Amino acid sequence: MKPRAICDGVQLIGAVDWNRRLFDSLIPLPDGTSYNAYLVQGSEKTALIDAVDPAMADILTGQLAGVETIDYIISQHAEQDHSGTLPLILDMYSQAVLVCSTKAKGLLIDHLDIPPERVKTVEDGETLSLGDKTLQFIYTPWVHWPETMVTYLPEDRIVFSCDFFGSHMAMSDMYAGDAPHIIEAAKRYYAEIMMPFRKPIQNNLKKMQEIDFDLIAPSHGPIYDRPEHILSAYEDWVSDRVSNLVVIPYISMHGSTEIMVDYLVDALVERGITVQKFELSSTDIGKLAMALVDAATVVIGTPTVHAGPHPNVVSAVHLANALRPKLKFAAVIGSYGWGTKAAEQIAGLIPNLKVEILGTVLCKGHPRDEVFTELDALADAIQDRHAAF
Ligand code: FEO
């Protein structure tokens, strides 16, 4: 797209990637994404805030074709979807200084071979004058790497937030307004990328409360022109509150585990508990991650394969452990043919989850009455623990 004005002297540039369907070779992108960059032209100096993914370099260089001078290139985050074209931009503007946090300098040198002499590091809270506009850099570690910072433009009341508050969303509109699907996309983004850093984000949100702004301009997805919506959503997601929700990721090879899962779903629903089940050979792992943002309990359903859990279950449990959701309780259910270590192996895969294990229900062969009785007891235990939510 062509550059678009946000206000006098501030333009949205960068690329909309309508067709990308996978990020980090892992994360589904059902709605594509964007790599937003911003051009800020003050009365004396011009700054470019972030760049784009190398696959979209031509779009950014085309947008900059008429820009004779860039004095500062602000790198808020060293991950390559924002930094990968920085070497190219530094070549285009030989006088430009690359501005980044102290931690980002080493990362940019390591990942992109940026010449150290082109880099100026800034401290938390430091300002840079562009003449009639000022950039203030605010460290916001772990959104989403340790070096990340946001940039505040007080004269125009804009916060450029890079990954923080982003959404993988390709769209032609510049602004989010109060569209619920934008918050849904931002929740997916939080779940897949930000959730492991819930505690640092709590601190970063406090830092955001100390500045006055009207717009949040992230480097993925639309600009928030009603930032109260996304701020409120983040406050909820990073809080310690959980919902009366049980998430059941599972696999069934010959039907026994599925029968157990379906029985447990009914038992939980009868007890007033909301359930989301995810069949792991076909599920969108982004949807599973989103459910884990709020859930109080996870029940993992697996058949036994060579004495252990099914590989798809191992993968999902590994991911859940890495994402560190605020789950409170967990249980394992499933089936086996002649022997199993599935439950013990799953327990060993979730050291990051600070959960109370509510029980294990394992069934040899086809589920019978005694298994259903155990599942009822598990549902009772979950109902008891969820009474507080
Ligand atoms: Fe959009 Fe962490 O990069």
Coordinates of C-alpha atoms and ligand atoms in Angstrom, one line a residue:
M1 CA 0.0 0.0 0.0
K2 CA 1.0 3.6 -0.4
P3 CA 2.1 5.6 2.7
R4 CA -0.8 6.9 4.7
A5 CA -0.9 10.0 6.9
I6 CA -1.8 9.5 10.6
C7 CA -1.3 13.2 11.3
D8 CA 0.9 16.0 10.1
G9 CA 4.4 14.6 9.8
V10 CA 3.6 11.0 10.7
Q11 CA 2.9 8.3 8.1
L12 CA 2.1 4.7 8.3
I13 CA 4.3 2.8 5.8
G14 CA 5.4 -0.8 5.7
A15 CA 3.7 -3.9 4.2
V16 CA 0.5 -5.8 4.4
D17 CA 1.2 -9.5 4.0
W18 CA -2.2 -10.9 2.9
N19 CA -0.9 -14.3 2.0
R20 CA 1.4 -15.4 4.8
R21 CA -0.1 -18.4 6.6
L22 CA 2.6 -19.4 9.1
F23 CA 4.9 -17.5 11.4
D24 CA 8.1 -18.8 13.0
S25 CA 7.3 -22.0 11.0
L26 CA 4.8 -22.7 13.8
I27 CA 2.1 -20.2 14.3
P28 CA -0.9 -20.2 12.0
L29 CA -1.8 -16.9 10.5
P30 CA -5.4 -17.3 9.3
D31 CA -5.7 -13.6 8.6
G32 CA -2.2 -12.9 7.3
T33 CA -0.3 -10.1 9.0
S34 CA 1.4 -6.7 8.5
Y35 CA 4.8 -5.3 9.2
N36 CA 4.1 -1.7 10.0
A37 CA 6.8 0.9 9.9
Y38 CA 6.3 4.6 10.6
L39 CA 7.9 7.7 9.2
V40 CA 8.1 10.6 11.6
Q41 CA 9.2 13.9 10.0
G42 CA 10.1 16.7 12.5
S43 CA 11.1 20.3 11.6
E44 CA 14.8 19.3 11.7
K45 CA 15.2 15.5 11.6
T46 CA 13.4 12.5 10.1
A47 CA 13.1 9.1 11.8
L48 CA 12.0 5.8 10.5
I49 CA 10.5 3.5 13.2
D50 CA 11.0 -0.2 12.5
A51 CA 11.3 -1.8 9.1
V52 CA 9.7 -4.8 7.5
D53 CA 10.2 -8.5 6.9
P54 CA 12.9 -9.1 4.2
A55 CA 10.3 -10.8 2.0
M56 CA 8.6 -7.4 1.7
A57 CA 11.7 -5.2 1.3
D58 CA 10.7 -3.9 -2.1
I59 CA 7.5 -2.4 -0.7
L60 CA 9.3 -0.5 1.9
T61 CA 12.1 0.8 -0.4
G62 CA 9.4 1.9 -2.9
Q63 CA 7.6 3.8 -0.2
L64 CA 10.9 5.5 0.7
A65 CA 11.7 6.4 -2.9
G66 CA 10.8 10.1 -2.4
V67 CA 12.3 10.4 1.1
E68 CA 15.7 12.1 0.6
T69 CA 17.0 11.9 4.1
I70 CA 16.5 9.7 7.1
D71 CA 18.5 10.8 10.1
Y72 CA 17.4 8.1 12.6
I73 CA 16.2 4.5 12.2
I74 CA 14.6 3.4 15.4
S75 CA 14.8 -0.4 15.9
Q76 CA 12.3 -1.2 18.7
H77 CA 12.8 -5.0 18.4
A78 CA 15.5 -7.0 16.8
E79 CA 13.4 -9.9 15.5
Q80 CA 13.8 -10.1 11.7
D81 CA 10.2 -9.4 10.8
H82 CA 10.9 -5.8 11.8
S83 CA 14.7 -5.6 11.6
G84 CA 15.5 -7.9 8.6
T85 CA 15.6 -5.0 6.1
L86 CA 17.6 -2.6 8.4
P87 CA 20.9 -3.4 6.6
L88 CA 19.3 -2.4 3.3
I89 CA 17.9 0.8 4.7
L90 CA 21.2 1.7 6.3
D91 CA 22.8 1.3 2.9
M92 CA 20.2 3.5 1.3
Y93 CA 20.7 6.3 4.0
S94 CA 24.5 6.3 4.7
Q95 CA 24.2 9.1 7.2
A96 CA 21.4 7.5 9.2
V97 CA 22.0 6.4 12.8
L98 CA 20.4 3.2 14.1
V99 CA 18.8 3.9 17.5
C100 CA 18.0 1.0 19.8
S101 CA 18.0 -0.2 23.4
T102 CA 21.3 -1.3 25.0
K103 CA 20.3 -5.0 24.8
A104 CA 19.2 -4.7 21.1
K105 CA 22.6 -3.6 19.9
G106 CA 24.2 -7.0 20.4
L107 CA 21.2 -8.8 19.0
L108 CA 21.2 -6.6 15.8
I109 CA 25.0 -7.2 15.4
D110 CA 24.6 -10.9 16.0
H111 CA 21.6 -11.5 13.7
L112 CA 22.1 -8.9 11.0
D113 CA 25.8 -7.9 11.0
I114 CA 24.9 -4.3 11.6
P115 CA 28.1 -2.3 11.9
P116 CA 28.5 -1.3 15.5
E117 CA 29.6 2.2 14.6
R118 CA 26.2 2.9 13.0
V119 CA 24.4 2.2 16.3
K120 CA 23.4 4.6 19.0
T121 CA 21.9 3.0 22.1
V122 CA 19.3 4.8 24.3
E123 CA 18.4 4.3 27.9
D124 CA 15.0 3.8 29.3
G125 CA 13.2 7.1 29.2
E126 CA 15.7 8.9 27.0
T127 CA 14.5 11.4 24.4
L128 CA 15.6 12.3 20.9
S129 CA 14.6 15.6 19.3
L130 CA 13.5 15.8 15.7
G131 CA 12.9 19.6 16.1
D132 CA 9.2 20.1 16.7
K133 CA 8.7 16.5 17.5
T134 CA 10.2 14.4 20.3
L135 CA 10.7 10.6 20.5
Q136 CA 10.9 9.1 24.0
F137 CA 12.0 5.5 24.3
I138 CA 10.4 3.4 27.0
Y139 CA 11.9 0.0 27.7
T140 CA 9.3 -2.7 27.6
P141 CA 11.2 -6.0 28.0
W142 CA 9.7 -9.2 26.8
V143 CA 7.2 -7.9 24.3
H144 CA 8.4 -9.9 22.8
W145 CA 12.2 -10.3 23.3
P146 CA 14.3 -8.9 26.2
E147 CA 15.5 -5.9 24.3
T148 CA 12.1 -4.5 23.2
M149 CA 11.1 -0.9 23.7
V150 CA 8.2 1.3 22.6
T151 CA 8.5 4.9 21.3
Y152 CA 6.4 7.7 22.6
L153 CA 5.7 10.8 20.4
P154 CA 4.2 13.2 23.0
E155 CA 3.4 16.1 20.5
D156 CA 1.0 13.8 18.6
R157 CA 0.1 11.6 21.5
I158 CA 1.1 8.4 19.8
V159 CA 2.8 5.3 21.2
F160 CA 4.6 3.1 18.6
S161 CA 4.6 -0.3 20.3
C162 CA 6.0 -2.8 17.8
D163 CA 4.9 -6.3 18.9
F164 CA 3.2 -5.1 22.1
F165 CA -0.5 -4.9 21.4
G166 CA 0.0 -6.3 17.9
S167 CA -2.3 -8.6 16.0
H168 CA -1.5 -10.8 13.0
M169 CA -4.1 -9.1 10.8
A170 CA -3.9 -8.1 7.1
M171 CA -6.5 -5.4 6.4
S172 CA -6.9 -2.3 4.4
D173 CA -8.3 -0.1 7.2
M174 CA -5.7 1.8 9.2
Y175 CA -7.6 1.8 12.5
A176 CA -9.1 -0.8 14.7
G177 CA -12.1 1.2 16.0
D178 CA -13.9 -1.0 18.4
A179 CA -14.3 -4.0 16.1
P180 CA -14.5 -7.2 18.2
H181 CA -12.6 -9.3 15.6
I182 CA -9.6 -7.1 16.1
I183 CA -9.5 -7.9 19.8
E184 CA -10.0 -11.6 18.9
A185 CA -6.9 -11.4 16.6
A186 CA -4.9 -9.6 19.3
K187 CA -5.9 -12.3 21.8
R188 CA -4.6 -14.9 19.4
Y189 CA -1.4 -12.9 19.1
Y190 CA -1.1 -12.6 22.8
A191 CA -1.7 -16.3 23.3
E192 CA 0.8 -17.5 20.8
I193 CA 3.6 -15.0 21.4
M194 CA 3.2 -12.9 24.6
M195 CA 1.6 -15.3 27.1
P196 CA 4.9 -16.7 28.4
F197 CA 5.8 -13.2 29.5
R198 CA 2.6 -12.4 31.5
K199 CA 4.4 -11.1 34.5
P200 CA 6.8 -8.7 32.7
I201 CA 3.8 -7.5 30.7
Q202 CA 2.0 -6.5 33.9
N203 CA 4.9 -4.2 34.6
N204 CA 4.9 -2.9 31.0
L205 CA 1.2 -2.0 31.3
K206 CA 2.0 0.0 34.4
K207 CA 4.6 2.0 32.4
M208 CA 1.9 2.6 29.8
Q209 CA -0.3 4.2 32.4
E210 CA 2.3 6.8 33.1
I211 CA 2.0 8.4 29.6
D212 CA -0.8 10.2 27.8
F213 CA -1.7 9.0 24.4
D214 CA -4.6 8.8 22.0
L215 CA -3.2 6.2 19.5
I216 CA -1.3 2.9 19.9
A217 CA 0.5 2.2 16.6
P218 CA 1.8 -1.4 16.7
S219 CA 4.0 -3.0 14.1
H220 CA 1.5 -5.8 13.3
G221 CA -2.2 -5.1 12.6
P222 CA -4.2 -1.9 12.8
I223 CA -3.6 1.2 14.8
Y224 CA -5.7 1.4 18.0
D225 CA -7.6 4.7 17.8
R226 CA -9.7 3.6 20.9
P227 CA -6.8 2.2 22.9
E228 CA -8.9 1.6 26.0
H229 CA -10.3 -1.6 24.4
I230 CA -6.9 -3.2 23.9
L231 CA -5.5 -1.9 27.2
S232 CA -8.5 -3.4 29.0
A233 CA -8.2 -6.7 27.2
Y234 CA -4.5 -6.9 28.1
E235 CA -5.3 -6.1 31.7
D236 CA -7.6 -9.1 31.7
W237 CA -5.4 -11.5 29.9
V238 CA -2.3 -10.9 32.1
S239 CA -4.3 -10.8 35.3
D240 CA -4.3 -13.8 37.7
R241 CA -8.0 -14.3 37.1
V242 CA -9.1 -17.6 35.4
S243 CA -12.5 -18.6 34.0
N244 CA -14.8 -21.5 34.8
L245 CA -13.4 -23.2 31.7
V246 CA -11.9 -26.6 31.0
V247 CA -9.8 -27.1 27.9
I248 CA -9.5 -30.7 26.6
P249 CA -6.8 -31.2 24.0
Y250 CA -6.9 -34.9 23.0
I251 CA -6.2 -37.6 20.4
S252 CA -8.1 -40.8 20.0
M253 CA -6.7 -43.7 17.8
H254 CA -9.5 -46.3 18.0
G255 CA -12.3 -44.4 19.8
S256 CA -11.8 -45.2 23.5
T257 CA -10.2 -41.9 24.5
E258 CA -12.9 -40.0 22.4
I259 CA -15.7 -41.8 24.3
M260 CA -14.0 -40.8 27.6
V261 CA -13.6 -37.2 26.5
D262 CA -17.2 -37.0 25.3
Y263 CA -18.4 -38.5 28.6
L264 CA -16.4 -36.0 30.6
V265 CA -17.6 -33.1 28.5
D266 CA -21.2 -34.0 29.3
A267 CA -20.4 -34.5 33.0
L268 CA -18.7 -31.1 33.2
V269 CA -21.5 -29.3 31.3
E270 CA -24.1 -30.9 33.7
R271 CA -22.1 -29.3 36.5
G272 CA -22.2 -25.8 35.0
I273 CA -18.7 -25.8 33.5
T274 CA -17.8 -24.4 30.1
V275 CA -15.7 -26.8 28.0
Q276 CA -13.6 -26.4 24.9
K277 CA -12.3 -29.6 23.3
F278 CA -9.5 -29.7 20.7
E279 CA -8.9 -32.8 18.5
L280 CA -5.2 -32.5 18.0
S281 CA -4.8 -34.0 14.6
S282 CA -6.9 -31.3 13.0
T283 CA -7.0 -28.4 15.5
D284 CA -5.7 -24.9 14.9
I285 CA -3.1 -24.6 17.7
G286 CA -3.8 -20.9 17.8
K287 CA -7.3 -21.6 19.0
L288 CA -6.0 -23.9 21.6
A289 CA -3.5 -21.3 22.8
M290 CA -6.4 -18.7 23.0
A291 CA -8.5 -21.0 25.1
L292 CA -5.5 -21.4 27.5
V293 CA -5.4 -17.7 28.1
D294 CA -8.5 -17.9 30.4
A295 CA -8.9 -21.6 31.3
A296 CA -8.7 -22.7 34.9
T297 CA -8.2 -26.4 34.0
V298 CA -6.7 -28.5 31.3
V299 CA -7.6 -32.2 30.9
I300 CA -5.3 -34.0 28.5
G301 CA -6.7 -36.9 26.6
T302 CA -4.3 -39.5 25.1
P303 CA -4.1 -43.0 23.9
T304 CA -0.9 -44.9 24.7
V305 CA 1.6 -45.3 21.8
H306 CA 4.6 -47.5 22.7
A307 CA 4.0 -47.0 26.4
G308 CA 3.8 -43.2 26.2
P309 CA 1.4 -40.5 25.1
H310 CA 0.6 -40.0 21.4
P311 CA 3.2 -37.7 19.7
N312 CA 0.6 -35.1 18.8
V313 CA -0.3 -34.9 22.5
V314 CA 3.4 -34.6 23.4
S315 CA 3.7 -31.7 21.0
A316 CA 0.6 -29.9 22.3
V317 CA 1.6 -30.4 25.9
H318 CA 5.1 -29.2 25.2
L319 CA 3.6 -26.0 23.6
A320 CA 1.3 -25.5 26.6
N321 CA 4.2 -25.8 28.9
A322 CA 6.2 -23.3 26.9
L323 CA 3.3 -20.8 26.8
R324 CA 2.9 -20.9 30.6
P325 CA -0.8 -20.2 30.8
K326 CA -2.3 -19.3 34.2
L327 CA -3.9 -22.7 34.6
K328 CA -4.7 -23.9 38.1
F329 CA -5.6 -27.5 37.6
A330 CA -4.8 -30.4 35.3
A331 CA -5.8 -34.0 34.8
V332 CA -5.0 -36.8 32.3
I333 CA -7.4 -39.3 30.8
G334 CA -7.0 -41.9 28.1
S335 CA -6.7 -45.5 27.1
Y336 CA -4.1 -48.2 26.6
G337 CA -3.8 -51.7 25.3
W338 CA -1.7 -53.6 27.8
G339 CA 0.4 -51.1 29.8
T340 CA 1.1 -47.4 29.9
K341 CA 3.4 -44.7 31.3
A342 CA 1.5 -41.9 29.5
A343 CA 0.3 -40.1 32.6
E344 CA 3.8 -40.0 34.2
Q345 CA 5.4 -38.9 31.0
I346 CA 2.8 -36.0 30.5
A347 CA 3.4 -34.9 34.1
G348 CA 7.1 -34.7 33.3
L349 CA 6.4 -32.5 30.3
I350 CA 4.7 -29.7 32.3
P351 CA 7.2 -28.3 34.8
N352 CA 6.3 -24.7 34.0
L353 CA 2.6 -25.2 34.8
K354 CA 2.0 -24.5 38.5
V355 CA -1.1 -26.8 38.5
E356 CA -2.7 -29.1 41.0
I357 CA -3.1 -32.5 39.4
L358 CA -6.7 -33.5 40.0
G359 CA -6.3 -37.1 38.9
T360 CA -5.7 -39.6 36.2
V361 CA -8.3 -41.8 34.6
L362 CA -6.8 -44.5 32.4
C363 CA -8.8 -47.2 30.7
K364 CA -7.6 -50.6 29.5
G365 CA -9.3 -51.2 26.2
H366 CA -12.9 -50.1 25.8
P367 CA -14.3 -47.8 28.6
R368 CA -16.8 -49.5 30.9
D369 CA -18.9 -48.4 33.9
E370 CA -16.1 -48.2 36.4
V371 CA -14.3 -45.7 34.0
F372 CA -17.4 -43.6 33.8
T373 CA -17.6 -43.6 37.6
E374 CA -14.0 -42.3 37.7
L375 CA -14.8 -39.6 35.2
D376 CA -17.8 -38.5 37.2
A377 CA -15.5 -38.2 40.2
L378 CA -13.0 -36.2 38.2
A379 CA -15.9 -33.9 37.1
D380 CA -16.9 -33.5 40.8
A381 CA -13.4 -32.5 41.7
I382 CA -13.2 -29.9 38.9
Q383 CA -16.6 -28.5 39.9
D384 CA -15.4 -28.3 43.5
R385 CA -12.2 -26.4 42.5
H386 CA -14.1 -24.1 40.1
A387 CA -16.6 -23.0 42.6
A388 CA -14.4 -20.0 43.3
F389 CA -14.5 -18.8 39.6
Ligands
FEO1 FE1 6.9 -9.1 15.2 FE2 8.7 -10.5 17.8 O1 8.4 -9.9 16.1

